[in-house]
Coordinates of C-alpha atoms in Angstrom, one line a residue:
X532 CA 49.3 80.4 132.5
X533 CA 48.6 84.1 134.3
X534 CA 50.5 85.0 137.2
X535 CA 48.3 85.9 140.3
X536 CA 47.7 89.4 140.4
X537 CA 44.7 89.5 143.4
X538 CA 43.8 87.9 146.2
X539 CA 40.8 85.5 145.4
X540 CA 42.6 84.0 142.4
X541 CA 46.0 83.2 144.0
X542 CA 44.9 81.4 147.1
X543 CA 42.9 79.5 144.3
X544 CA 45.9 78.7 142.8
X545 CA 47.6 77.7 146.0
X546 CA 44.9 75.5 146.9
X547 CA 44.5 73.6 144.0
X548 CA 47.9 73.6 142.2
X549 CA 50.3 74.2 145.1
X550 CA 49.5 73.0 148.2
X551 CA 48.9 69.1 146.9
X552 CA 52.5 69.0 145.7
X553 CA 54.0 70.7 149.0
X554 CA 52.0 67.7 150.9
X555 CA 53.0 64.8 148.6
X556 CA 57.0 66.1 148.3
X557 CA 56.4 66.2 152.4
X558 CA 55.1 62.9 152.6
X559 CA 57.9 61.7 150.6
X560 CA 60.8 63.1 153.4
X561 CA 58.7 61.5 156.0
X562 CA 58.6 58.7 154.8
X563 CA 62.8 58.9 154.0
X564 CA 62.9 60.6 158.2
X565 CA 60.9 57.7 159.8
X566 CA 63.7 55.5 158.5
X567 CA 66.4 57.5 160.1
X568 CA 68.1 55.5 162.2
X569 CA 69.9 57.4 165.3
X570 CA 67.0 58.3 167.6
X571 CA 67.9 61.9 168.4
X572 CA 68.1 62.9 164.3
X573 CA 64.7 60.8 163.6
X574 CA 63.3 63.2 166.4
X575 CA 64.4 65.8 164.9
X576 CA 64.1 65.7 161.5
X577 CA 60.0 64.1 162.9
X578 CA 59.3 67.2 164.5
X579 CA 60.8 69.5 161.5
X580 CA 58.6 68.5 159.1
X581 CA 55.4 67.9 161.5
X582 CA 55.7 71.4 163.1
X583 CA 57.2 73.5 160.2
X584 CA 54.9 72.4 157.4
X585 CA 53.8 75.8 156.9
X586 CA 57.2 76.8 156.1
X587 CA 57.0 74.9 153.0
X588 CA 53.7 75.4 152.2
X589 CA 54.4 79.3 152.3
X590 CA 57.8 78.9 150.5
X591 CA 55.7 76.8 147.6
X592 CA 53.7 79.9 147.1
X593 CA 56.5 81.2 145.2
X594 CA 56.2 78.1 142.8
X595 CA 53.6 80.0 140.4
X596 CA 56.3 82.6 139.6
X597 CA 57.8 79.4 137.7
X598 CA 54.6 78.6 135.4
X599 CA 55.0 75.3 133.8
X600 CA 58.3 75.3 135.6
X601 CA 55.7 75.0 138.6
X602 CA 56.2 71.5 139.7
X603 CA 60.4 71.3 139.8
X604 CA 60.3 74.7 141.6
X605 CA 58.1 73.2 144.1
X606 CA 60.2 70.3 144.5
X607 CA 63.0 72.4 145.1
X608 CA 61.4 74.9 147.4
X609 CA 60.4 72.0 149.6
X610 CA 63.8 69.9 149.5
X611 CA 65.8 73.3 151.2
X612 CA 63.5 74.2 153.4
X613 CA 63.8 70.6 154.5
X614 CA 67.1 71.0 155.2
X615 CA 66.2 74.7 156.6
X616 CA 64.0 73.5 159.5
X617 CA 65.7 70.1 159.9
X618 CA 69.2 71.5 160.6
X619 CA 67.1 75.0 162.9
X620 CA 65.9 71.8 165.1
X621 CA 69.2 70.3 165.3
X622 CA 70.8 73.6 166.6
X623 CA 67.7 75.1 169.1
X624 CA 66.5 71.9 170.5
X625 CA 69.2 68.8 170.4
X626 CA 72.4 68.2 171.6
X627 CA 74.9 71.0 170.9
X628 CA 76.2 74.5 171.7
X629 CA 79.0 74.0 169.3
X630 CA 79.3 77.2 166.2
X631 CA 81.9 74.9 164.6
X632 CA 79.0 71.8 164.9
X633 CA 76.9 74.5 163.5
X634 CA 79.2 75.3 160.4
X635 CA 79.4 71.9 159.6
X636 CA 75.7 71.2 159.1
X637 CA 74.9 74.5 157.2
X638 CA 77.8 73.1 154.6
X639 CA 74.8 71.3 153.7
X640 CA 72.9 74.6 152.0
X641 CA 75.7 75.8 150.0
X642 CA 76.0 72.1 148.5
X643 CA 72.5 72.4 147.9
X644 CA 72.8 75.2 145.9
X645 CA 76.0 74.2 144.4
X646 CA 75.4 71.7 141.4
X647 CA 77.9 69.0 141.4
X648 CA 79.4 69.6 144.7
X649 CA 80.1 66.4 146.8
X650 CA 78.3 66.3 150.1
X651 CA 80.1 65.8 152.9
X652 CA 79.6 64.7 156.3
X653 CA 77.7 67.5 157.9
X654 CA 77.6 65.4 161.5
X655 CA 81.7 65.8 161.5
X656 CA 81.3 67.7 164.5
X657 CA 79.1 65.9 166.7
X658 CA 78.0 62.2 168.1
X659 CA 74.7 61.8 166.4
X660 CA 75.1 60.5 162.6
X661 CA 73.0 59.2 159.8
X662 CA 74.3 58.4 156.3
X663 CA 71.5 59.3 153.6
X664 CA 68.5 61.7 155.2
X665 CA 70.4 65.2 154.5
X666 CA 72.4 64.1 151.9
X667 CA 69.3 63.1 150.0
X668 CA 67.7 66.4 150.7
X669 CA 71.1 68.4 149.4
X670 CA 71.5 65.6 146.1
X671 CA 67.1 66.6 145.4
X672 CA 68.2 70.2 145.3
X673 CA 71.0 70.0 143.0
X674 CA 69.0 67.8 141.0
X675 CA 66.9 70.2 140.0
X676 CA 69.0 73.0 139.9
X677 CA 71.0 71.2 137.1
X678 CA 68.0 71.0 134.8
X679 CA 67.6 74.8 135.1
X680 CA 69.5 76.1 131.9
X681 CA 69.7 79.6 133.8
X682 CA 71.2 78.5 136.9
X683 CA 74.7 79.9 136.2
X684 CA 72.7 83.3 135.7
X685 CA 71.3 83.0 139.5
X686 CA 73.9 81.2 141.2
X687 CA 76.2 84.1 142.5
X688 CA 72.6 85.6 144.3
X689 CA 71.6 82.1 145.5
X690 CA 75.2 81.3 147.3
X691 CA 75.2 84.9 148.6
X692 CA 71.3 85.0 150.4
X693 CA 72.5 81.3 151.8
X694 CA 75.8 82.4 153.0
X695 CA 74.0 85.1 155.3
X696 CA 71.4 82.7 155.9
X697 CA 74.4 80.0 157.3
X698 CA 75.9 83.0 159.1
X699 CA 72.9 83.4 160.9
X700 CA 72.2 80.6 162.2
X701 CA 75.8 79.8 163.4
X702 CA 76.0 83.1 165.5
X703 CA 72.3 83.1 167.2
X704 CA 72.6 79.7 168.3
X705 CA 75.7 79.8 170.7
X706 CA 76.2 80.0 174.1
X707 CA 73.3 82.3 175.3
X708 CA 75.8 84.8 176.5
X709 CA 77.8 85.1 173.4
X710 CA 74.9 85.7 171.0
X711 CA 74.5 89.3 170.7
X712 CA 78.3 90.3 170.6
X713 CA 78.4 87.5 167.7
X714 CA 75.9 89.4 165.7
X715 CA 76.7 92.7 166.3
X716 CA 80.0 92.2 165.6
X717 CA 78.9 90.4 162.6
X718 CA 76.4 93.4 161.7
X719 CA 79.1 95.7 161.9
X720 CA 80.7 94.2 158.8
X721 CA 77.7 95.5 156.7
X722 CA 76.7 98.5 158.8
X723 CA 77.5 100.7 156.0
X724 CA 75.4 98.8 154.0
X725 CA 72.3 99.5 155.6
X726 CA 72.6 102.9 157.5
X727 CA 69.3 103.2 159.9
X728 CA 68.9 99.6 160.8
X729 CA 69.8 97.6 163.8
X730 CA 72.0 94.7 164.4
X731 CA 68.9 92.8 165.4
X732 CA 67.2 94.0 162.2
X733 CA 69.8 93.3 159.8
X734 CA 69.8 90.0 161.4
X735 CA 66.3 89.0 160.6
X736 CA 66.8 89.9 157.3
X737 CA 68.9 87.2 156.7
X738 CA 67.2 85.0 158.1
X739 CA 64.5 84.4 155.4
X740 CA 64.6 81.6 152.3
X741 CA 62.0 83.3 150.0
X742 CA 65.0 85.6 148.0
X743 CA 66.1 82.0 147.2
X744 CA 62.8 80.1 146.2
X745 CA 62.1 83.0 144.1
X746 CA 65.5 83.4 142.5
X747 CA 65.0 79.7 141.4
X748 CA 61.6 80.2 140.6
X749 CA 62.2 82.5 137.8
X750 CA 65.1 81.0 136.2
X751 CA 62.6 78.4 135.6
X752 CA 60.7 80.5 133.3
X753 CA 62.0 80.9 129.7
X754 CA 61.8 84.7 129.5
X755 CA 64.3 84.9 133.0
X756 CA 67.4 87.0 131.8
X757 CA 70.4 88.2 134.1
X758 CA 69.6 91.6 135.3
X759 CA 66.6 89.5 136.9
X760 CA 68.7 88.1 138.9
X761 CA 69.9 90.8 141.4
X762 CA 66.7 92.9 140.7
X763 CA 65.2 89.8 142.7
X764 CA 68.0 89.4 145.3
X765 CA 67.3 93.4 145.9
X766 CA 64.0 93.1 145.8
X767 CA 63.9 90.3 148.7
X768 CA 66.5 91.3 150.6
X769 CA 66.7 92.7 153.0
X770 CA 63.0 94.1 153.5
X771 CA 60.4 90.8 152.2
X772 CA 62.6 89.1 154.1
X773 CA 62.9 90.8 157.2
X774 CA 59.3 91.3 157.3
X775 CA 59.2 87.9 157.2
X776 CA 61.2 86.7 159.8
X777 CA 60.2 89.5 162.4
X778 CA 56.4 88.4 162.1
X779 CA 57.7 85.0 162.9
X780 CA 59.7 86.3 166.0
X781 CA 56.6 88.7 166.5
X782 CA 54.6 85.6 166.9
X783 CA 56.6 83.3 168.9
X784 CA 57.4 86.0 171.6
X785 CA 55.6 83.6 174.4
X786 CA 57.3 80.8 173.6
X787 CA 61.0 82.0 173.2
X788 CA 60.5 83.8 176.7
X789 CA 59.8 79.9 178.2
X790 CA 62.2 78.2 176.2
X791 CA 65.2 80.9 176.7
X792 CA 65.8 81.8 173.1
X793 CA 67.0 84.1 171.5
X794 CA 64.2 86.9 169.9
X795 CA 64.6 89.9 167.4
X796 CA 61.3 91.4 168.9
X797 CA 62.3 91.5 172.3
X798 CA 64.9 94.4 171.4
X799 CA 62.8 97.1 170.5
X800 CA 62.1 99.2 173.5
X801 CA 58.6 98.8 173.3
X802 CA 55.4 97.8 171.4
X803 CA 54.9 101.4 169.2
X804 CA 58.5 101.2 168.4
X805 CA 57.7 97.5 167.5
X806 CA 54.5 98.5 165.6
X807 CA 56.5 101.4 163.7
X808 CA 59.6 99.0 162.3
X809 CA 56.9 96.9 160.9
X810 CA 55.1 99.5 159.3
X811 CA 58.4 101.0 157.9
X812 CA 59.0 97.5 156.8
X813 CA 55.9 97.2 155.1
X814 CA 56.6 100.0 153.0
X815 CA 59.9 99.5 152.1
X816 CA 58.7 96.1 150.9
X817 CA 56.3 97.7 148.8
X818 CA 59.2 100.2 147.3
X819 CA 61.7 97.6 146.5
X820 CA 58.8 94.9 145.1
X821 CA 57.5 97.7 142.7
X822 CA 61.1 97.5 140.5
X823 CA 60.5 93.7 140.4
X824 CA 58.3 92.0 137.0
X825 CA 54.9 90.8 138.2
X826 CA 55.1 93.4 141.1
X827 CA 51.4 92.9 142.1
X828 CA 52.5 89.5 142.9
X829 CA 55.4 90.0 145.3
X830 CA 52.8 93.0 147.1
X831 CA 50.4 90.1 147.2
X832 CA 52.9 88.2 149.3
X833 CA 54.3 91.2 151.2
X834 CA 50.3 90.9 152.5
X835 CA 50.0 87.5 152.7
X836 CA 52.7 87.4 155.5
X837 CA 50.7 89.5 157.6
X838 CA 47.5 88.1 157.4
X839 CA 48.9 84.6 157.9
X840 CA 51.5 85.4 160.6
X841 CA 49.4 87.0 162.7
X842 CA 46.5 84.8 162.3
X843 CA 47.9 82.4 163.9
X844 CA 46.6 81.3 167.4
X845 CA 49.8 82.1 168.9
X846 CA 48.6 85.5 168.4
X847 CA 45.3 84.8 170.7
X848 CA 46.8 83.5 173.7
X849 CA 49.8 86.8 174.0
X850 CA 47.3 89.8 175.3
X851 CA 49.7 92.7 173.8
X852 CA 50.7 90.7 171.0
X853 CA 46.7 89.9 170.1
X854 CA 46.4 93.9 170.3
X855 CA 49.7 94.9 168.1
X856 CA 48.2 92.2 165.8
X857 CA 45.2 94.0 165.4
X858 CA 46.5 97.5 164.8
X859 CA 48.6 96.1 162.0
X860 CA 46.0 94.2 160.3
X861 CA 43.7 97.3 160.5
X862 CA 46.5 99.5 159.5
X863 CA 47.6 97.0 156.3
X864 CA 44.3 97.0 154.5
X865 CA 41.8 95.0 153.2
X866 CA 44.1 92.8 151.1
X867 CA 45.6 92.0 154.3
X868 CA 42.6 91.3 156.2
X869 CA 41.8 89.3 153.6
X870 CA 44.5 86.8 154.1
X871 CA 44.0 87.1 157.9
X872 CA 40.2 85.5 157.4
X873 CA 41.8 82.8 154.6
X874 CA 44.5 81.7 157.3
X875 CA 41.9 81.7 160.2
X876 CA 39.5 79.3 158.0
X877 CA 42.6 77.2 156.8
X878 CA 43.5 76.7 160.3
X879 CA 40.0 75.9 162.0
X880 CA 39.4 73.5 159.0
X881 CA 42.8 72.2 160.0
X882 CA 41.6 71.1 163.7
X883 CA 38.6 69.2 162.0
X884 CA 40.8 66.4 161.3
X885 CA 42.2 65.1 164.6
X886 CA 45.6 63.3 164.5
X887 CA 46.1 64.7 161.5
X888 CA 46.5 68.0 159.1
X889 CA 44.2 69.2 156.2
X890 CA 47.6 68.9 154.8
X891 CA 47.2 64.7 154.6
X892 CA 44.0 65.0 152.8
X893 CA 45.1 66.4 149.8
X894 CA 48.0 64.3 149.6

């Protein structure tokens, strides 16, 4: 079983041998969310997984890195970012402001990645509760973590990407008004470890699961040795990663603006500065992915971000954003441009089936 090294024969791959696991493990935490049964957390947990399936289906990408470890990657990759989305709606869209509310939930991604550690309960801090839904998701990861024989190779990397990750979250989703002293009072603890690059960079950076799903990805494989394991925590972190989450911020610039959130795009002073970060990420991405095994892979999915980010009709409806969108796809070559035409099609073949997603089908 090859790892895919171009385009046309890894989105083959996805399509046949990744996406109709994402889909079925999806279908399974539906099913476990629509039995949820405090109102508020049903929402929420609803609206993750209807909204943010292309989270998972992007994260299971990473999957193939695993070979015949495919399957329990993919199990894995779609049990965090479960928890992931589930606990980013609980702190952007429900009921509280609290960072100690906050805390207590993202508990629930170090136990995740913490094989025999005993779940808590992650609602401590607030009204809403439910007994089983996010313990579940937490007890699926650990499950499969403790049939990796190389997890205590990885598990220093894993617990350090999620710690940022946690941090993250609990700073950016305060009291609008405290937000940006948080994090750049938090960035100043690292500063020196990444000289020309702002708080609001730095910050995106952390923000991004894929260091994780690939760290667990190859210790699934049985030539995976320990100098793997930061060689992939340096090779995702901080660039992958912070292309990553900037694309997504780069996208959503409408809808934070109308729904008052907070958005790492919105710092730069203007759209060629934007354009230039991006590029420079780009790059860097491509430096850092080159020291990694299977490096035509992880380019692969340095390009895959940007044609799937920005073909997404978010772009169309944002006049500057459609035209920033553009230049970078022009700028990123064909492989890029490639990806933008495959996520178009996915998307408009999406639409064809009303009510639901072409994600249902293949379930």
């Amino acid at each position: 079983m090859a790892i895919p090294n171009e385009p046309l024969f890894l989105m083959n791959q996805v399509y046949r041998k990744v996406f109709p696991i994402v889909h079925r493990e999806l279908a399974y935490w539906k099913e476990k969310a629509v039995h949820i049964d405090n109102e508020e957390l049903r929402k929420q947990a609803l609206d993750s997984l209807h909204d943010k399936t292309f989270h998972c289906e992007g994260g299971g990408i990473m999957g193939l890195l695993a070979l015949h470890g495919k399957r329990d990657a993919i199990e894995f990759i779609v049990a965090y970012q479960t928890i992931s989305d589930y606990l980013d709606n609980l702190c952007d869209r429900s009921t509280s402001l609290d960072p100690e509310d906050f805390a207590c939930l993202h508990r629930a991604m170090e136990d995740a990645l913490t094989v025999g550690a005993v779940p808590g309960n992650y609602y401590e801090c607030r009204e809403d509760q439910e007994p089983s839904y996010l313990t579940s998701l937490v007890m699926r990861c650990q499950d499969v973590l403790s049939r990796i024989p190389n997890y205590p190779l990885i598990k220093d990397e894993l617990l350090h990407l999620s710690r940022l990750y946690c941090d993250l979250q609990i700073h950016k989703h305060v009291q609008e008004n405290e937000r940006e002293h948080r994090l750049q009072q938090w960035f100043n603890d690292h500063r020196k470890d990444f000289p020309g690059m702002e708080w609001y960079e730095f910050s995106a950076c952390t923000g991004s699961t894929l260091g994780i799903f690939c760290l667990v990805s190859y210790s699934l494989r049985p030539d995976f040795k320990k100098e793997h394991a930061k060689m992939i925590q340096e090779g995702y972190f901080p660039y992958i990663q912070g292309l990553h989450i900037l694309l997504d911020y780069f996208i959503d610039q409408e809808e934070d603006r109308a729904e008052g959130d907070l958005n790492f795009c919105f710092y730069y002073p203007d759209h060629n500065a934007l354009f230039n970060r991006l590029q420079h990420f780009v790059k860097q991405a491509d430096i850092h992915t080159g020291k990694l095994p299977h490096s035509r892979f992880h380019k692969l999915i340095n390009r895959g971000l940007l044609g799937v980010y920005l073909s997404d009709e978010k772009v169309h409806s944002q006049v500057e954003v459609k035209k920033l969108a553009w230049k970078m796809i022009r700028s990123s070559g064909p492989v890029s441009f490639f990806f933008y035409l495959n996520g178009r099609a996915y998307r408009n073949v999406s639409k064809m089936f009303s009510g639901n997603t072409i994600a249902k089908k293949t379930i």
